[in-house]
PDB file of C-alpha atoms in Angstrom:
ATOM      1  CA  MET A   1      70.907   1.973 154.263  1.00  0.00           C
ATOM      2  CA  ALA A   2      68.697   4.231 152.167  1.00  0.00           C
ATOM      3  CA  ASN A   3      68.987   7.878 151.305  1.00  0.00           C
ATOM      4  CA  GLU A   4      66.034  10.143 150.504  1.00  0.00           C
ATOM      5  CA  SER A   5      66.380   9.725 146.736  1.00  0.00           C
ATOM      6  CA  GLU A   6      66.201   5.918 146.852  1.00  0.00           C
ATOM      7  CA  VAL A   7      63.460   3.350 147.271  1.00  0.00           C
ATOM      8  CA  LEU A   8      63.803  -0.397 147.656  1.00  0.00           C
ATOM      9  CA  GLY A   9      61.861  -1.837 144.731  1.00  0.00           C
ATOM     10  CA  ILE A  10      60.349  -5.274 145.315  1.00  0.00           C
ATOM     11  CA  ASP A  11      58.473  -7.323 142.732  1.00  0.00           C
ATOM     12  CA  ILE A  12      56.425 -10.173 144.207  1.00  0.00           C
ATOM     13  CA  GLY A  13      55.909 -12.804 141.538  1.00  0.00           C
ATOM     14  CA  GLY A  14      54.457 -16.268 141.314  1.00  0.00           C
ATOM     15  CA  SER A  15      57.884 -17.910 141.225  1.00  0.00           C
ATOM     16  CA  GLY A  16      60.291 -15.287 142.565  1.00  0.00           C
ATOM     17  CA  ILE A  17      60.574 -12.099 144.596  1.00  0.00           C
ATOM     18  CA  LYS A  18      62.997  -9.723 142.920  1.00  0.00           C
ATOM     19  CA  SER A  19      64.435  -6.592 144.517  1.00  0.00           C
ATOM     20  CA  ALA A  20      66.962  -3.776 144.243  1.00  0.00           C
ATOM     21  CA  PRO A  21      67.388  -0.245 145.540  1.00  0.00           C
ATOM     22  CA  VAL A  22      66.464   2.309 142.884  1.00  0.00           C
ATOM     23  CA  ASP A  23      67.548   5.925 142.474  1.00  0.00           C
ATOM     24  CA  LEU A  24      64.317   7.918 142.113  1.00  0.00           C
ATOM     25  CA  THR A  25      65.978  10.649 140.064  1.00  0.00           C
ATOM     26  CA  THR A  26      67.429   8.349 137.382  1.00  0.00           C
ATOM     27  CA  GLY A  27      65.447   5.110 137.640  1.00  0.00           C
ATOM     28  CA  GLU A  28      68.733   3.189 137.881  1.00  0.00           C
ATOM     29  CA  MET A  29      69.367   0.355 140.333  1.00  0.00           C
ATOM     30  CA  THR A  30      71.996   1.343 142.892  1.00  0.00           C
ATOM     31  CA  ALA A  31      72.939  -2.238 143.846  1.00  0.00           C
ATOM     32  CA  GLU A  32      72.801  -5.667 142.235  1.00  0.00           C
ATOM     33  CA  ARG A  33      69.366  -7.224 141.954  1.00  0.00           C
ATOM     34  CA  PHE A  34      68.581  -9.775 144.669  1.00  0.00           C
ATOM     35  CA  ARG A  35      66.111 -12.630 144.144  1.00  0.00           C
ATOM     36  CA  LEU A  36      64.471 -15.125 146.475  1.00  0.00           C
ATOM     37  CA  ASP A  37      62.073 -17.895 145.512  1.00  0.00           C
ATOM     38  CA  THR A  38      58.434 -17.197 146.267  1.00  0.00           C
ATOM     39  CA  PRO A  39      57.473 -19.549 149.118  1.00  0.00           C
ATOM     40  CA  ILE A  40      55.124 -22.443 148.451  1.00  0.00           C
ATOM     41  CA  PRO A  41      52.397 -21.927 149.454  1.00  0.00           C
ATOM     42  CA  ALA A  42      52.718 -18.161 148.924  1.00  0.00           C
ATOM     43  CA  ILE A  43      50.652 -17.220 151.957  1.00  0.00           C
ATOM     44  CA  PRO A  44      51.007 -13.628 153.190  1.00  0.00           C
ATOM     45  CA  GLY A  45      53.071 -14.391 156.306  1.00  0.00           C
ATOM     46  CA  ALA A  46      55.586 -16.523 154.403  1.00  0.00           C
ATOM     47  CA  VAL A  47      56.002 -13.890 151.681  1.00  0.00           C
ATOM     48  CA  ALA A  48      56.377 -11.159 154.328  1.00  0.00           C
ATOM     49  CA  GLU A  49      59.192 -13.200 155.922  1.00  0.00           C
ATOM     50  CA  GLU A  50      61.011 -13.286 152.577  1.00  0.00           C
ATOM     51  CA  ILE A  51      60.590  -9.537 152.200  1.00  0.00           C
ATOM     52  CA  VAL A  52      62.085  -9.046 155.669  1.00  0.00           C
ATOM     53  CA  LYS A  53      65.094 -11.096 154.444  1.00  0.00           C
ATOM     54  CA  ILE A  54      65.364  -8.773 151.438  1.00  0.00           C
ATOM     55  CA  CYS A  55      65.372  -5.687 153.681  1.00  0.00           C
ATOM     56  CA  GLU A  56      68.027  -7.318 155.862  1.00  0.00           C
ATOM     57  CA  HIS A  57      70.117  -8.207 152.778  1.00  0.00           C
ATOM     58  CA  PHE A  58      70.210  -4.542 151.745  1.00  0.00           C
ATOM     59  CA  LYS A  59      70.314  -3.284 155.379  1.00  0.00           C
ATOM     60  CA  TRP A  60      67.259  -1.272 154.343  1.00  0.00           C
ATOM     61  CA  GLU A  61      65.470   1.217 156.593  1.00  0.00           C
ATOM     62  CA  GLY A  62      63.904   3.559 154.038  1.00  0.00           C
ATOM     63  CA  LYS A  63      60.948   3.559 151.690  1.00  0.00           C
ATOM     64  CA  VAL A  64      59.806   0.348 149.986  1.00  0.00           C
ATOM     65  CA  GLY A  65      57.817   0.159 146.752  1.00  0.00           C
ATOM     66  CA  CYS A  66      56.224  -3.221 146.152  1.00  0.00           C
ATOM     67  CA  GLY A  67      54.621  -4.571 142.976  1.00  0.00           C
ATOM     68  CA  PHE A  68      52.040  -7.311 143.451  1.00  0.00           C
ATOM     69  CA  PRO A  69      50.468  -9.703 140.900  1.00  0.00           C
ATOM     70  CA  GLY A  70      46.845  -8.679 141.370  1.00  0.00           C
ATOM     71  CA  VAL A  71      44.439  -5.808 141.817  1.00  0.00           C
ATOM     72  CA  VAL A  72      45.631  -3.505 144.614  1.00  0.00           C
ATOM     73  CA  GLN A  73      43.728  -0.444 145.830  1.00  0.00           C
ATOM     74  CA  HIS A  74      45.083   1.712 148.659  1.00  0.00           C
ATOM     75  CA  GLY A  75      47.311  -1.193 149.733  1.00  0.00           C
ATOM     76  CA  VAL A  76      44.481  -3.742 149.892  1.00  0.00           C
ATOM     77  CA  VAL A  77      44.661  -6.764 147.578  1.00  0.00           C
ATOM     78  CA  TYR A  78      41.475  -7.713 145.708  1.00  0.00           C
ATOM     79  CA  THR A  79      42.739 -10.442 143.365  1.00  0.00           C
ATOM     80  CA  ALA A  80      45.790 -12.674 143.565  1.00  0.00           C
ATOM     81  CA  ALA A  81      47.121 -14.158 140.315  1.00  0.00           C
ATOM     82  CA  ASN A  82      49.649 -17.002 140.604  1.00  0.00           C
ATOM     83  CA  ILE A  83      49.853 -16.492 144.359  1.00  0.00           C
ATOM     84  CA  HIS A  84      47.833 -17.748 147.339  1.00  0.00           C
ATOM     85  CA  GLU A  85      44.178 -16.702 147.705  1.00  0.00           C
ATOM     86  CA  ASP A  86      44.767 -15.664 151.342  1.00  0.00           C
ATOM     87  CA  TRP A  87      46.010 -12.330 149.955  1.00  0.00           C
ATOM     88  CA  VAL A  88      42.493 -11.383 148.781  1.00  0.00           C
ATOM     89  CA  GLU A  89      40.973  -8.625 150.972  1.00  0.00           C
ATOM     90  CA  LEU A  90      44.215  -8.306 152.953  1.00  0.00           C
ATOM     91  CA  ASP A  91      45.723  -4.892 153.673  1.00  0.00           C
ATOM     92  CA  ALA A  92      49.077  -6.009 152.322  1.00  0.00           C
ATOM     93  CA  GLU A  93      50.671  -2.598 152.785  1.00  0.00           C
ATOM     94  CA  ASP A  94      49.966  -2.730 156.516  1.00  0.00           C
ATOM     95  CA  LEU A  95      51.307  -6.291 156.735  1.00  0.00           C
ATOM     96  CA  LEU A  96      54.576  -5.311 155.080  1.00  0.00           C
ATOM     97  CA  LYS A  97      54.898  -2.078 157.084  1.00  0.00           C
ATOM     98  CA  TRP A  98      54.510  -4.122 160.266  1.00  0.00           C
ATOM     99  CA  ALA A  99      56.938  -6.841 159.131  1.00  0.00           C
ATOM    100  CA  THR A 100      59.691  -4.563 157.778  1.00  0.00           C
ATOM    101  CA  HIS A 101      59.283  -1.469 159.987  1.00  0.00           C
ATOM    102  CA  CYS A 102      59.588   0.536 156.758  1.00  0.00           C
ATOM    103  CA  SER A 103      57.307   2.881 154.877  1.00  0.00           C
ATOM    104  CA  VAL A 104      55.672   0.652 152.210  1.00  0.00           C
ATOM    105  CA  ARG A 105      53.621   1.450 149.123  1.00  0.00           C
ATOM    106  CA  MET A 106      52.080  -1.482 147.234  1.00  0.00           C
ATOM    107  CA  ILE A 107      50.536  -1.387 143.758  1.00  0.00           C
ATOM    108  CA  ASN A 108      49.829  -3.782 140.912  1.00  0.00           C
ATOM    109  CA  ASP A 109      53.115  -5.066 139.475  1.00  0.00           C
ATOM    110  CA  ALA A 110      52.360  -4.151 135.857  1.00  0.00           C
ATOM    111  CA  ASP A 111      51.277  -0.672 136.980  1.00  0.00           C
ATOM    112  CA  ALA A 112      54.645  -0.300 138.735  1.00  0.00           C
ATOM    113  CA  ALA A 113      56.514  -1.355 135.588  1.00  0.00           C
ATOM    114  CA  GLY A 114      54.389   0.979 133.488  1.00  0.00           C
ATOM    115  CA  LEU A 115      55.006   3.943 135.785  1.00  0.00           C
ATOM    116  CA  ALA A 116      58.752   3.299 135.552  1.00  0.00           C
ATOM    117  CA  GLU A 117      58.589   3.205 131.741  1.00  0.00           C
ATOM    118  CA  MET A 118      56.470   6.361 131.622  1.00  0.00           C
ATOM    119  CA  THR A 119      58.943   8.151 133.907  1.00  0.00           C
ATOM    120  CA  PHE A 120      62.321   6.839 132.741  1.00  0.00           C
ATOM    121  CA  GLY A 121      61.810   4.623 129.684  1.00  0.00           C
ATOM    122  CA  ALA A 122      60.078   4.306 126.348  1.00  0.00           C
ATOM    123  CA  GLY A 123      56.893   6.096 127.452  1.00  0.00           C
ATOM    124  CA  ARG A 124      58.463   9.233 128.886  1.00  0.00           C
ATOM    125  CA  ASP A 125      57.813  11.360 125.776  1.00  0.00           C
ATOM    126  CA  HIS A 126      54.326   9.978 125.132  1.00  0.00           C
ATOM    127  CA  ARG A 127      51.832  12.134 127.032  1.00  0.00           C
ATOM    128  CA  LYS A 128      49.113  12.188 124.375  1.00  0.00           C
ATOM    129  CA  GLY A 129      46.960   9.223 123.408  1.00  0.00           C
ATOM    130  CA  VAL A 130      47.191   5.682 124.757  1.00  0.00           C
ATOM    131  CA  VAL A 131      50.283   3.797 125.925  1.00  0.00           C
ATOM    132  CA  LEU A 132      50.031   0.079 126.715  1.00  0.00           C
ATOM    133  CA  MET A 133      52.599  -1.751 128.834  1.00  0.00           C
ATOM    134  CA  LEU A 134      52.560  -5.573 128.858  1.00  0.00           C
ATOM    135  CA  THR A 135      54.472  -7.730 131.331  1.00  0.00           C
ATOM    136  CA  PHE A 136      55.276 -11.410 130.870  1.00  0.00           C
ATOM    137  CA  GLY A 137      56.492 -13.659 133.673  1.00  0.00           C
ATOM    138  CA  THR A 138      54.775 -16.424 135.609  1.00  0.00           C
ATOM    139  CA  GLY A 139      51.645 -14.476 134.631  1.00  0.00           C
ATOM    140  CA  ILE A 140      50.780 -11.743 132.135  1.00  0.00           C
ATOM    141  CA  GLY A 141      50.008  -8.190 133.217  1.00  0.00           C
ATOM    142  CA  SER A 142      49.127  -4.872 131.639  1.00  0.00           C
ATOM    143  CA  ALA A 143      49.191  -1.178 132.392  1.00  0.00           C
ATOM    144  CA  VAL A 144      47.269   1.380 130.354  1.00  0.00           C
ATOM    145  CA  PHE A 145      48.039   5.105 130.242  1.00  0.00           C
ATOM    146  CA  ILE A 146      45.695   7.645 128.681  1.00  0.00           C
ATOM    147  CA  ASP A 147      47.234  11.051 128.015  1.00  0.00           C
ATOM    148  CA  GLY A 148      50.014  10.130 130.444  1.00  0.00           C
ATOM    149  CA  ARG A 149      47.699   9.093 133.293  1.00  0.00           C
ATOM    150  CA  LEU A 150      47.553   5.531 134.618  1.00  0.00           C
ATOM    151  CA  LEU A 151      44.284   3.611 134.450  1.00  0.00           C
ATOM    152  CA  PRO A 152      45.048   1.375 137.473  1.00  0.00           C
ATOM    153  CA  ASN A 153      44.691  -2.392 137.714  1.00  0.00           C
ATOM    154  CA  THR A 154      43.953  -3.227 134.105  1.00  0.00           C
TER     155      THR A 154
END
């Protein structure tokens, strides 16, 4: 069960879907990380089913923040790296809201990692100039910040 200062963070990846509740004031996980394999094929409905399992695991009813391996604008996916092409042009936020009955916000996975670093980690004191965040997993991602502001979907 969530409280107002927590969000369930979910990272959809090419090989795994990782998750944990996160305290929004500290950036710390409030429970052990939980991981499920990404279904093969990673079609939207199958991935949504795994995310429902994650919400059930944590008995989650609050806000969900979801990182996705591709370009995401206003919850709609425009590219899908290391995941099924059926995601392209899908309003993934709406799919996950419908499946989980939770408030969901979806963004590019590297952007999510970068925002966390800029808020709680190595980038928090760097508000001038350029900060580059690189992610390495099944794929490679990046997030670019200029004067503390995210340039989305790089």
